[in-house]
Coordinates of C-alpha atoms and ligand atoms in Angstrom, one line a residue:
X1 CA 0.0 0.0 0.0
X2 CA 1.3 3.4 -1.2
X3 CA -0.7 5.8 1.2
X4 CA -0.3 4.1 4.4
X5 CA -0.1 6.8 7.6
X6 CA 2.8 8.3 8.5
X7 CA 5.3 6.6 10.7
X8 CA 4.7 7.8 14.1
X9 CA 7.8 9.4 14.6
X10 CA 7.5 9.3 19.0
X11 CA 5.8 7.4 20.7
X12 CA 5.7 5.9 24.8
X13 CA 7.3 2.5 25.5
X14 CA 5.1 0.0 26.0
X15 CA 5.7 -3.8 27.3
X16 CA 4.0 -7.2 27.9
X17 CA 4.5 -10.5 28.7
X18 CA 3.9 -11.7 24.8
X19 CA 4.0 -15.5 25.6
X20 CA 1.0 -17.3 27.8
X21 CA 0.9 -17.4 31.6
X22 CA 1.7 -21.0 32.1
X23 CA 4.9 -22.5 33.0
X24 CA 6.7 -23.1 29.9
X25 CA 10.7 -23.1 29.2
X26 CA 10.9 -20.2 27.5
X27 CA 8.6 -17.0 28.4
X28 CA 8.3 -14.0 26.2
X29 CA 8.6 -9.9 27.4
X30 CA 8.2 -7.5 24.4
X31 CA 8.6 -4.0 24.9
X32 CA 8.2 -0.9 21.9
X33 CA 8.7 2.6 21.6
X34 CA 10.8 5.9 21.5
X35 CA 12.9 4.4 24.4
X36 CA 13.0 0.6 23.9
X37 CA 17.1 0.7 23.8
X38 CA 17.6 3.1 27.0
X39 CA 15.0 1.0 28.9
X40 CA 16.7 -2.3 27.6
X41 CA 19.9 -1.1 28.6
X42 CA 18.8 -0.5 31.7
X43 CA 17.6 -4.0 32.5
X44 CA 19.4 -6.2 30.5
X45 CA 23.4 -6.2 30.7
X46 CA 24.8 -8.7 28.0
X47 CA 27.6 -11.2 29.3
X48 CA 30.3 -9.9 27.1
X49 CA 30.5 -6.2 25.2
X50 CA 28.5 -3.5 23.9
X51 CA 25.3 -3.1 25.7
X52 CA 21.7 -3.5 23.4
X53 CA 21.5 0.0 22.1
X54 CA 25.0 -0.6 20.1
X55 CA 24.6 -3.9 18.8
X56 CA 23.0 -4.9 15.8
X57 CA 18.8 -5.6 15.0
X58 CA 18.2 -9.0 15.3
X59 CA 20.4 -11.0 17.0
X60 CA 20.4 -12.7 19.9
X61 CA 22.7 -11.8 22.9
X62 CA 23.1 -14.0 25.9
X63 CA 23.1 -11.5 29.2
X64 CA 21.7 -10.7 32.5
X65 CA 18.5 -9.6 33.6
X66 CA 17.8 -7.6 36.7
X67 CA 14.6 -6.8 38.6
X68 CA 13.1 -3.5 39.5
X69 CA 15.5 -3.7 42.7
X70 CA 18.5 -4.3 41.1
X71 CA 18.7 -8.3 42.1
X72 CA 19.3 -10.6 39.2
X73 CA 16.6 -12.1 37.9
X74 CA 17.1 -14.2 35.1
X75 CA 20.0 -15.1 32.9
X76 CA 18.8 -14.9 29.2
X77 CA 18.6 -13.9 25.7
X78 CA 17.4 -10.4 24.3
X79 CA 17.2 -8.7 20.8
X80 CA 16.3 -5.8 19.6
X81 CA 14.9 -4.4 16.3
X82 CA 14.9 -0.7 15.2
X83 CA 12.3 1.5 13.6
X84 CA 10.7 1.3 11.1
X85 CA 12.0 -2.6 10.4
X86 CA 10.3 -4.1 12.9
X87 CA 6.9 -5.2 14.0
X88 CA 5.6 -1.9 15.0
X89 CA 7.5 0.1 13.0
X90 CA 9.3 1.2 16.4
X91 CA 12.6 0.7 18.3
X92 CA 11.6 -2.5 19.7
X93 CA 12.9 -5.1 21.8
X94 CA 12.2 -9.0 23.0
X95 CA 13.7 -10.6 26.4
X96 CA 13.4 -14.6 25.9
X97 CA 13.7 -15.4 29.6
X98 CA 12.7 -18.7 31.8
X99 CA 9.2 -19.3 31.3
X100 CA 8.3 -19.1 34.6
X101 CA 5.0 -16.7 35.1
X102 CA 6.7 -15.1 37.7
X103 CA 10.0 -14.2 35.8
X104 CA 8.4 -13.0 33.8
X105 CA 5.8 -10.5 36.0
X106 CA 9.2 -9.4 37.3
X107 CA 11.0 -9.2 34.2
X108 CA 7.9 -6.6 33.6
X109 CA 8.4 -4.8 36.7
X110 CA 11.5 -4.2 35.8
X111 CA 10.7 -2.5 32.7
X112 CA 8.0 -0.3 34.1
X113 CA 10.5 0.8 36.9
X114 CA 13.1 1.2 33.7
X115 CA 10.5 3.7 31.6
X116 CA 8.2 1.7 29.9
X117 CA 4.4 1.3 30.5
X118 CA 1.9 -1.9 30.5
X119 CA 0.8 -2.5 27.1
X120 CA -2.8 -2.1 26.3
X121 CA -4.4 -5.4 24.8
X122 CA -3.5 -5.2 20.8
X123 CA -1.2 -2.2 21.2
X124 CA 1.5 -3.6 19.5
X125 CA -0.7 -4.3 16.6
X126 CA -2.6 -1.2 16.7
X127 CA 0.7 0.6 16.5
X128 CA 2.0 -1.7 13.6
X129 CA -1.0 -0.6 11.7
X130 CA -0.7 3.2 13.0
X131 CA 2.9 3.0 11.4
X132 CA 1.5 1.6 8.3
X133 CA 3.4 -1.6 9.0
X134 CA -0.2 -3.6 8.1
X135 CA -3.4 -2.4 7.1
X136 CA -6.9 -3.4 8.9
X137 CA -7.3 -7.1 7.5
X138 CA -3.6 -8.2 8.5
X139 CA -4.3 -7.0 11.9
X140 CA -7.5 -8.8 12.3
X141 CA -5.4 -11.8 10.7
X142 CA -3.0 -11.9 13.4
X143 CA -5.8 -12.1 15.7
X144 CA -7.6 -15.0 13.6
X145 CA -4.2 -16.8 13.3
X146 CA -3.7 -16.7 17.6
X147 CA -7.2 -18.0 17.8
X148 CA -7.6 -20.5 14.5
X149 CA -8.5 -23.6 16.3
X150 CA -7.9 -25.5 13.0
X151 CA -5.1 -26.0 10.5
X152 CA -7.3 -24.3 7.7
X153 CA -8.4 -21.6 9.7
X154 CA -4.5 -21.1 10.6
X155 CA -3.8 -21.0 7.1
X156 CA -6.1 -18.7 5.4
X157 CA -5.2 -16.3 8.5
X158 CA -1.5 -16.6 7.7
X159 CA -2.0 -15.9 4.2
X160 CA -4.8 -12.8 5.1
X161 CA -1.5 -11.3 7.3
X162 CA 0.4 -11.3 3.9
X163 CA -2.2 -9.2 2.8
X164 CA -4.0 -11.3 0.8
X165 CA -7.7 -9.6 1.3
X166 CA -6.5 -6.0 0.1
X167 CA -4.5 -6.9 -2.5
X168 CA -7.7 -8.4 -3.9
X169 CA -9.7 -5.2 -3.3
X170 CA -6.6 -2.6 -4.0
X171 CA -7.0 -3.3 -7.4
X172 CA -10.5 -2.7 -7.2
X173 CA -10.3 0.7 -5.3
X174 CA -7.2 1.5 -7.7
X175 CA -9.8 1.3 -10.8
X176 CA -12.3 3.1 -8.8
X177 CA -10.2 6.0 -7.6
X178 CA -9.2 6.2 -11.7
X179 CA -12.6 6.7 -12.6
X180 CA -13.2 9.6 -9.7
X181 CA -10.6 11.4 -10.6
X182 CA -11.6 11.4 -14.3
X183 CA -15.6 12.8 -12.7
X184 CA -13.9 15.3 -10.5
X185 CA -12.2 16.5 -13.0
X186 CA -15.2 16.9 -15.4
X187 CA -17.1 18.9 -12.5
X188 CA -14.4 21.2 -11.3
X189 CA -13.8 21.8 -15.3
X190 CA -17.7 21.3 -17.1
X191 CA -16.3 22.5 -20.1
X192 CA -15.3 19.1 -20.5
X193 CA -17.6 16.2 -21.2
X194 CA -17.1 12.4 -20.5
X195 CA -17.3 11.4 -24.0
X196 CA -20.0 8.1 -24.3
X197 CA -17.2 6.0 -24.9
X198 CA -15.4 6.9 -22.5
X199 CA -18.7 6.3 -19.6
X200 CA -19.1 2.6 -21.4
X201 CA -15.8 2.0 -20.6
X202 CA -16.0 3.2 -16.9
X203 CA -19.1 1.1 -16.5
X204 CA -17.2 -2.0 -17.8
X205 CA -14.9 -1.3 -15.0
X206 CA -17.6 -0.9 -12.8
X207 CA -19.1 -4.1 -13.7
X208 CA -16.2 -6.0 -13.1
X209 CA -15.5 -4.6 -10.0
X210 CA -18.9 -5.9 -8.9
X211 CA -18.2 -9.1 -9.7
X212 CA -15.3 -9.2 -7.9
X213 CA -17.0 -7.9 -5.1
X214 CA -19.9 -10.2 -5.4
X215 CA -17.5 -13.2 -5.5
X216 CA -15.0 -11.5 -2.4
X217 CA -18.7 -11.2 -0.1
X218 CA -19.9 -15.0 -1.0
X219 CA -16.6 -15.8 0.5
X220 CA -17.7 -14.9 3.8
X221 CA -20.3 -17.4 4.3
X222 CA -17.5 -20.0 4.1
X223 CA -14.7 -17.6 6.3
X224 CA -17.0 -17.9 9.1
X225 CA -17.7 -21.3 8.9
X226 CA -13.7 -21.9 9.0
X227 CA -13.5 -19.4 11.7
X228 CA -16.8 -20.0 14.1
X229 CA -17.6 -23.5 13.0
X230 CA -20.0 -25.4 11.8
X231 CA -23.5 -25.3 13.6
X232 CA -24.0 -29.0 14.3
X233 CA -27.0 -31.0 16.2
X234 CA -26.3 -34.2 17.1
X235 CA -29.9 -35.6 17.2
X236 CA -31.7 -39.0 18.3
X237 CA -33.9 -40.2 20.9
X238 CA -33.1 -40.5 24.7
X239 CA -29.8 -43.3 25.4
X240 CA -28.8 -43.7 21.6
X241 CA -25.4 -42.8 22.7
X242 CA -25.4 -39.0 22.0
X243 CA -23.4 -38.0 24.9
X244 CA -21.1 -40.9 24.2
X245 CA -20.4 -40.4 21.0
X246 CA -19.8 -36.6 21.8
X247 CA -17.1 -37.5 24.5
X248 CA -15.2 -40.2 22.3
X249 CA -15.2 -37.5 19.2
X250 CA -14.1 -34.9 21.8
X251 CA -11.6 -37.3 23.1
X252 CA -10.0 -38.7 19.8
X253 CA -9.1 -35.8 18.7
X254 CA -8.1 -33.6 21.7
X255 CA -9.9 -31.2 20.4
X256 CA -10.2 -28.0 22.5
X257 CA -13.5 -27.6 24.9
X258 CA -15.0 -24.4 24.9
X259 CA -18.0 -23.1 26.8
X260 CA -19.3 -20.4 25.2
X261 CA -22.0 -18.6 26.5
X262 CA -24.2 -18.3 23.8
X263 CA -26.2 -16.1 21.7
X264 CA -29.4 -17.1 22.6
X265 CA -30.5 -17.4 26.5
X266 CA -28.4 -19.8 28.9
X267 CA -27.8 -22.1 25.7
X268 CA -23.9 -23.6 26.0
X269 CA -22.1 -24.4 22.8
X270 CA -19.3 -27.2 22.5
X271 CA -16.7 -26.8 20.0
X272 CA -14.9 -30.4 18.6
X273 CA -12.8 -30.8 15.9
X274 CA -13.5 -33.6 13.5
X275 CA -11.7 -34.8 10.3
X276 CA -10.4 -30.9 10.6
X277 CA -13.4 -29.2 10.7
X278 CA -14.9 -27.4 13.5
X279 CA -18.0 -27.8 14.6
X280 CA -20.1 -26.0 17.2
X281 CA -22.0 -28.5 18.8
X282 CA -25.4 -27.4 19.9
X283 CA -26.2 -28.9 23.3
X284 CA -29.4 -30.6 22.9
X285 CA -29.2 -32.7 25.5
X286 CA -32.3 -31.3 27.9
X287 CA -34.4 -32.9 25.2
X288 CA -36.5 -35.1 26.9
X289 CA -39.2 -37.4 25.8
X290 CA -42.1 -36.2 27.7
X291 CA -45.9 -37.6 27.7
X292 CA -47.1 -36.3 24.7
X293 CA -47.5 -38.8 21.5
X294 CA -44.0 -40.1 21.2
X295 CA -43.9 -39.6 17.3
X296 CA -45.5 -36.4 17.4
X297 CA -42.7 -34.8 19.8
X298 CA -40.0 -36.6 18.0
X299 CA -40.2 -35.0 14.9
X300 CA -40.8 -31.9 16.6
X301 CA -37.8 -31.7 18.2
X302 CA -35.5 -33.2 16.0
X303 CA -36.7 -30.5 13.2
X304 CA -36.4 -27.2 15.6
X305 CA -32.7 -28.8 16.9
X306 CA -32.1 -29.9 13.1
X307 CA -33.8 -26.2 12.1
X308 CA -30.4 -24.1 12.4
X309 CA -28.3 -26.7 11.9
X310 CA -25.6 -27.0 8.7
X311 CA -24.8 -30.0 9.9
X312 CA -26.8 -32.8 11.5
X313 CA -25.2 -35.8 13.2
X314 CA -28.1 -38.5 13.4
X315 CA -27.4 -40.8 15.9
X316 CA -29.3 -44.1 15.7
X317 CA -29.2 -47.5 18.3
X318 CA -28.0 -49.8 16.2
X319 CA -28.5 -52.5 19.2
X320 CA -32.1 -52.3 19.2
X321 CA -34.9 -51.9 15.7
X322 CA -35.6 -48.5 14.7
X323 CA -38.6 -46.8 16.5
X324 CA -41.0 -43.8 15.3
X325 CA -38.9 -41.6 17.0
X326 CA -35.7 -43.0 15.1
X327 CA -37.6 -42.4 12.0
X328 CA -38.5 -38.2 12.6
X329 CA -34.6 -38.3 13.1
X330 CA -34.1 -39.5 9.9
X331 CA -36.1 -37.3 8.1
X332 CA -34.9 -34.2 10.1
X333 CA -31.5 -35.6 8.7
X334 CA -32.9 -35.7 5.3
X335 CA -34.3 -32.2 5.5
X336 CA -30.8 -30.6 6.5
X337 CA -28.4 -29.1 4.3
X338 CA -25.5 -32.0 5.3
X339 CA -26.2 -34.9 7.9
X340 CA -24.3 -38.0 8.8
X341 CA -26.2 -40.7 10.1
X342 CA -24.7 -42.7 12.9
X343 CA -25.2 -46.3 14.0
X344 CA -24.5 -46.3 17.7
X345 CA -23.5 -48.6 19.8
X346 CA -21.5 -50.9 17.3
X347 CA -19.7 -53.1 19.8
X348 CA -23.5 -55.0 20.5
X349 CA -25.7 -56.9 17.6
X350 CA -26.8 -55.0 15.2
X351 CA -30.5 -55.3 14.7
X352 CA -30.8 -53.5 11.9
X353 CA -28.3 -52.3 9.1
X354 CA -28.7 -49.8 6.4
X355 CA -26.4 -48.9 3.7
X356 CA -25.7 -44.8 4.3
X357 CA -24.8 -45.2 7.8
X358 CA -21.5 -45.0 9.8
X359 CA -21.1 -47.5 12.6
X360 CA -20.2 -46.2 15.7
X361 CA -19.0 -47.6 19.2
X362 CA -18.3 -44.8 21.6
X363 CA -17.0 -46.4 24.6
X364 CA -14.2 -48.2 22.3
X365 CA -13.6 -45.2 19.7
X366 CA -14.4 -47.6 16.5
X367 CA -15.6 -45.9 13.5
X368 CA -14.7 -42.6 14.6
X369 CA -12.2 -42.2 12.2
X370 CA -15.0 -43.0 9.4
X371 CA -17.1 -40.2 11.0
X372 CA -13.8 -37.9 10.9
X373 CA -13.6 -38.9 7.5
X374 CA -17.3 -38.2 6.4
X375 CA -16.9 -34.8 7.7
X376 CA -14.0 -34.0 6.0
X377 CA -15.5 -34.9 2.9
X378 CA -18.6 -33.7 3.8
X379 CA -16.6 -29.6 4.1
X380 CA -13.8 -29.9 2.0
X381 CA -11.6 -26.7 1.7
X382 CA -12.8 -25.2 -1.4
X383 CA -10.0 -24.9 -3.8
X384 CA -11.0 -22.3 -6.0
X385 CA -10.7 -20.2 -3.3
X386 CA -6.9 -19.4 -2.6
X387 CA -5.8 -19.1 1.2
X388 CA -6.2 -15.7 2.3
X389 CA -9.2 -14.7 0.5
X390 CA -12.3 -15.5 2.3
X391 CA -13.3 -12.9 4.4
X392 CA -13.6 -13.9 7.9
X393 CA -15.1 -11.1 10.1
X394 CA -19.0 -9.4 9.8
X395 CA -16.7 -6.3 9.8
X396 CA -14.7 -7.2 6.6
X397 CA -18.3 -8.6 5.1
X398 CA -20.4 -5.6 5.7
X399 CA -17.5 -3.4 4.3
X400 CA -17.3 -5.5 0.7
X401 CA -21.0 -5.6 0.9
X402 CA -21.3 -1.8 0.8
X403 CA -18.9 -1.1 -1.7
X404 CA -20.7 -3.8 -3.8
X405 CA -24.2 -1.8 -3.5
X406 CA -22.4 1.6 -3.9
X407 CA -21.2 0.3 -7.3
X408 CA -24.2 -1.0 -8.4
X409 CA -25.8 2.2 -7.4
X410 CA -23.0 3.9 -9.8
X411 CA -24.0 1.6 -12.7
X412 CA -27.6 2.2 -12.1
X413 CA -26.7 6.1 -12.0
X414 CA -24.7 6.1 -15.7
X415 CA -27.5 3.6 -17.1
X416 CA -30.0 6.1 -15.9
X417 CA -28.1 9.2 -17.5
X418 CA -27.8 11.1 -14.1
X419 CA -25.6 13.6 -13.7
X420 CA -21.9 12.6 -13.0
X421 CA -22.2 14.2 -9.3
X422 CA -24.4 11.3 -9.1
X423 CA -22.1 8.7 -10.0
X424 CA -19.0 10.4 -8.1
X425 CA -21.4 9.9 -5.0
X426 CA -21.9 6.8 -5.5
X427 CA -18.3 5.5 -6.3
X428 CA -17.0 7.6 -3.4
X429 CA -19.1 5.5 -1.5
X430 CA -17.9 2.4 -2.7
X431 CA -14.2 4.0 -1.9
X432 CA -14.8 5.1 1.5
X433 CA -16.0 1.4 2.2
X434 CA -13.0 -0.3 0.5
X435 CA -11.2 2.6 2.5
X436 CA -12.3 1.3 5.8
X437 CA -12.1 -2.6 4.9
X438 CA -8.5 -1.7 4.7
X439 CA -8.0 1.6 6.9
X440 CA -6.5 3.4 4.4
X441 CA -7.7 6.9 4.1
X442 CA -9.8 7.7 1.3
X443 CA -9.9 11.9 0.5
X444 CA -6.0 11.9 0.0
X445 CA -6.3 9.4 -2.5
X446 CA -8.7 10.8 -4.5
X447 CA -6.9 13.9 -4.4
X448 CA -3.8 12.6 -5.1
X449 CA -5.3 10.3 -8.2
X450 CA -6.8 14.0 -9.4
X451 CA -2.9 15.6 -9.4
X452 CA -1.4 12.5 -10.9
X453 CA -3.6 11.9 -13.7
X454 CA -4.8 14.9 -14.9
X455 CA -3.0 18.3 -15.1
X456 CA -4.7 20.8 -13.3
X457 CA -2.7 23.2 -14.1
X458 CA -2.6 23.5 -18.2
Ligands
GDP501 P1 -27.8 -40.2 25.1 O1 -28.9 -40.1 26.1 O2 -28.2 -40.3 23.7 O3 -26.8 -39.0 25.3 O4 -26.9 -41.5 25.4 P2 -25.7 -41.8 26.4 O5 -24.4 -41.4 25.7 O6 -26.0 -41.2 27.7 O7 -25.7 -43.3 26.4 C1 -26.8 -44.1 26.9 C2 -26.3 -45.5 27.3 O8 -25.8 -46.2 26.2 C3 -25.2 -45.4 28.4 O9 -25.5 -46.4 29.3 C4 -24.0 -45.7 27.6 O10 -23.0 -46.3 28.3 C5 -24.5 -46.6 26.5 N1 -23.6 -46.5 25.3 C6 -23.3 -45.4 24.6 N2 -22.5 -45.7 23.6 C7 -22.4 -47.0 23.6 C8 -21.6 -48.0 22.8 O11 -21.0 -47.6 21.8 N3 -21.7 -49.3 23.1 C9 -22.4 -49.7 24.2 N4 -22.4 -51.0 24.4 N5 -23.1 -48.9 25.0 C10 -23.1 -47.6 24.7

């Protein structure tokens, strides 16, 4: 990006413990700012020569770390990296001590007592992005990459840090900004017109743009699905072996347990990884068959727990023959958009068998790698979508969203003649929303595009 902010040229030195706050051999402290390689120096002394400030970016130096009351507290290795080639853009500098939590609170103190202050939460980032190191959708990557919970989340976020997102849509705002320019120009000068062939051509651009945005917002859908999971019900009557089969897919694949409180009142989410994809199981387990007609409630519940579902895991009792109730949990399987059907308790005879089902045993973990397959299969990462380009966040969606109906609007304005104040409107719009999706500011440009391409002057 050409037009990224200025490098803040001062700024107060910040530091955190950058690693997590268990016990772990090595244990992170990051510090940035104006006075990273005074404060440094005044913690860290290395074993042998020069102090921090005179040694080169990026190397590591073996040396001695005192607290805040002068005591030695850890012997370790620091670096430093100056402004503007480093993560923030600032003088910055990393301590890789003991990873003991409390080194490392101490290793803190020390640079608080030394000049620095505690880091806000994303500060660092924030001040990468301030100092134009990233723009908007790399920061949010590095926040998607520390949270991807699978190995395609973790690898569409690593290629959305390199940018991948706005260099999709910077080609886009480049053609747009073109076009502005060219309209500004014709208002501040109405002498001259925007010959016909000239507008076709614009709205060929304009058109294609669309597209792309169009294509860039159906990718969404898919980002958040990588990101948030997959909605899943696991359905089936009372003792089918829902609970069970829940544990042994949690438990095969060490997958991470979450509680999330959720959207909707007092309900608890699950999230399980399976055949790397991640689902969000929907606890339905305060179903209950109550005295109503059994086949009645059946269906009922399994289509409002099957009703948001994108995937529905249909659990079935493969030890005993299929009852009414077994049968609404078929056809709410049927009616959602993907389901795998599930023949529990596979260690016992089978009284029944059926072609397009999966036997399971949950207490021994059998077939759970034919479930893990099914759902792989089931969500396969969609190739024609490079790494990098779906968009992940409502933020990032709602922005390519409203650029998309701001250029339609433009379309709609040339096709219905208007006025090209109309049209600028509209594709400033669709500017200022490509603007934010990356953070870049959007007046200068269009000034700038005006000077570059068009000689005011003459
Ligand atoms: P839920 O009510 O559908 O959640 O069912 P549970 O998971 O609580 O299981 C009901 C009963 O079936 C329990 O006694 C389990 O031990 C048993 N069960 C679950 N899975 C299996 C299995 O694979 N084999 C056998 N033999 N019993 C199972």
């Amino acid at each position: 990006m050409t037009d990224s902010p200025a490098p803040v040229s001062c700024s107060d030195t910040i530091a955190a413990i950058a690693t997590g706050a268990v016990l772990s051999a090595i244990g992170i402290v990051r510090v940035s700012g104006s006075d990273t390689l005074a404060v440094i120096d005044r913690v860290f002394t290395p074993r042998a020569g020069a102090p921090m400030s005179e040694r080169p970016d990026r190397r590591l130096v073996l040396g001695r770390l005192f607290g805040a009351d002068g005591g030695l507290l850890d012997e370790c290795l620091a670096t430093v990296s100056r402004a503007p080639n480093s993560y923030t853009g600032e003088d910055t500098a990393e301590l890789q001590c003991h990873g003991s939590p409390t080194v490392l609170r101490e290793a803190l103190k020390a640079l608080f007592a030394a000049g620095a202050r505690q880091a806000k939460a994303g500060e660092f980032t924030r001040r990468a992005f301030l100092n134009g190191r990233m723009d908007l959708t790399q920061a949010e990557a590095v926040v998607d990459l520390i949270d991807a919970q699978t190995a395609q989340a973790a690898r569409n976020a690593a290629a959305q840090l390199g940018g991948a997102v706005t260099r999709r849509t910077d080609g886009i705002y480049d053609r747009l900004s073109g076009i502005c320019s060219h309209f500004h120009a014709v208002l501040d000068y109405p002498d001259e017109d925007i010959e016909p062939f000239a507008l076709s051509g614009y709205r060929a651009v304009m058109a294609e743009a669309a597209e792309e945005l169009s294509r860039l917002f159906a990718t969404f859908r898919r980002g958040s699905v990588l990101k948030n999971g997959v909605r899943c019900a696991i359905l089936g009557r009372p003792n089918v072996g829902k609970s069970s089969l829940l544990n042994a897919i949690v438990g095969y694949d060490r997958a991470i347990v979450t509680d999330i409180p959720g959207t909707t009142r007092d309900t608890v989410e699950e999230k399980a990884v399976m055949g790397g994809v991640l689902l969000r199981l929907a606890d339905t387990a305060g179903m209950r068959a109550t005295e109503d007609p059994v086949e009645r409630i059946g269906v009922e519940r399994a289509r409002a727990a099957a009703q948001d579902a994108e995937l529905v895991l249909a659990v079935l009792d493969g030890s005993e023959p299929l009852t009414a109730e077994d049968h609404a949990v078929l056809e709410a399987a049927e009616n959602a958009p993907k389901a795998i059907l599930v023949r529990s308790k596979a260690d016992l005879p089978a009284a029944w068998t059926r072609p397009d089902v999966i036997p399971v045993c949950a207490l021994t973990g059998a077939g759970i790698d034919a479930l893990e397959a099914a759902a792989a299969a089931l969500f396969p990462p969609d190739e024609a979508i490079p790494a990098g380009e779906l968009l992940t966040n409502p933020r990032q969606a709602e922005a390519v969203s409203r650029a998309l109906e701001y250029v339609r609007a433009a379309m709609d304005a040339i096709d219905a003649g208007i006025t090209p104040d109309a049209v600028l409107t509209e594709i400033e719009g669709a500017l200022n929303a490509l603007g934010e999706l990356s953070g870049r500011v959007v007046r200068e440009d269009i000034t700038n595009g005006i000077f570059a391409r068009f000689c005011v002057g003459k």
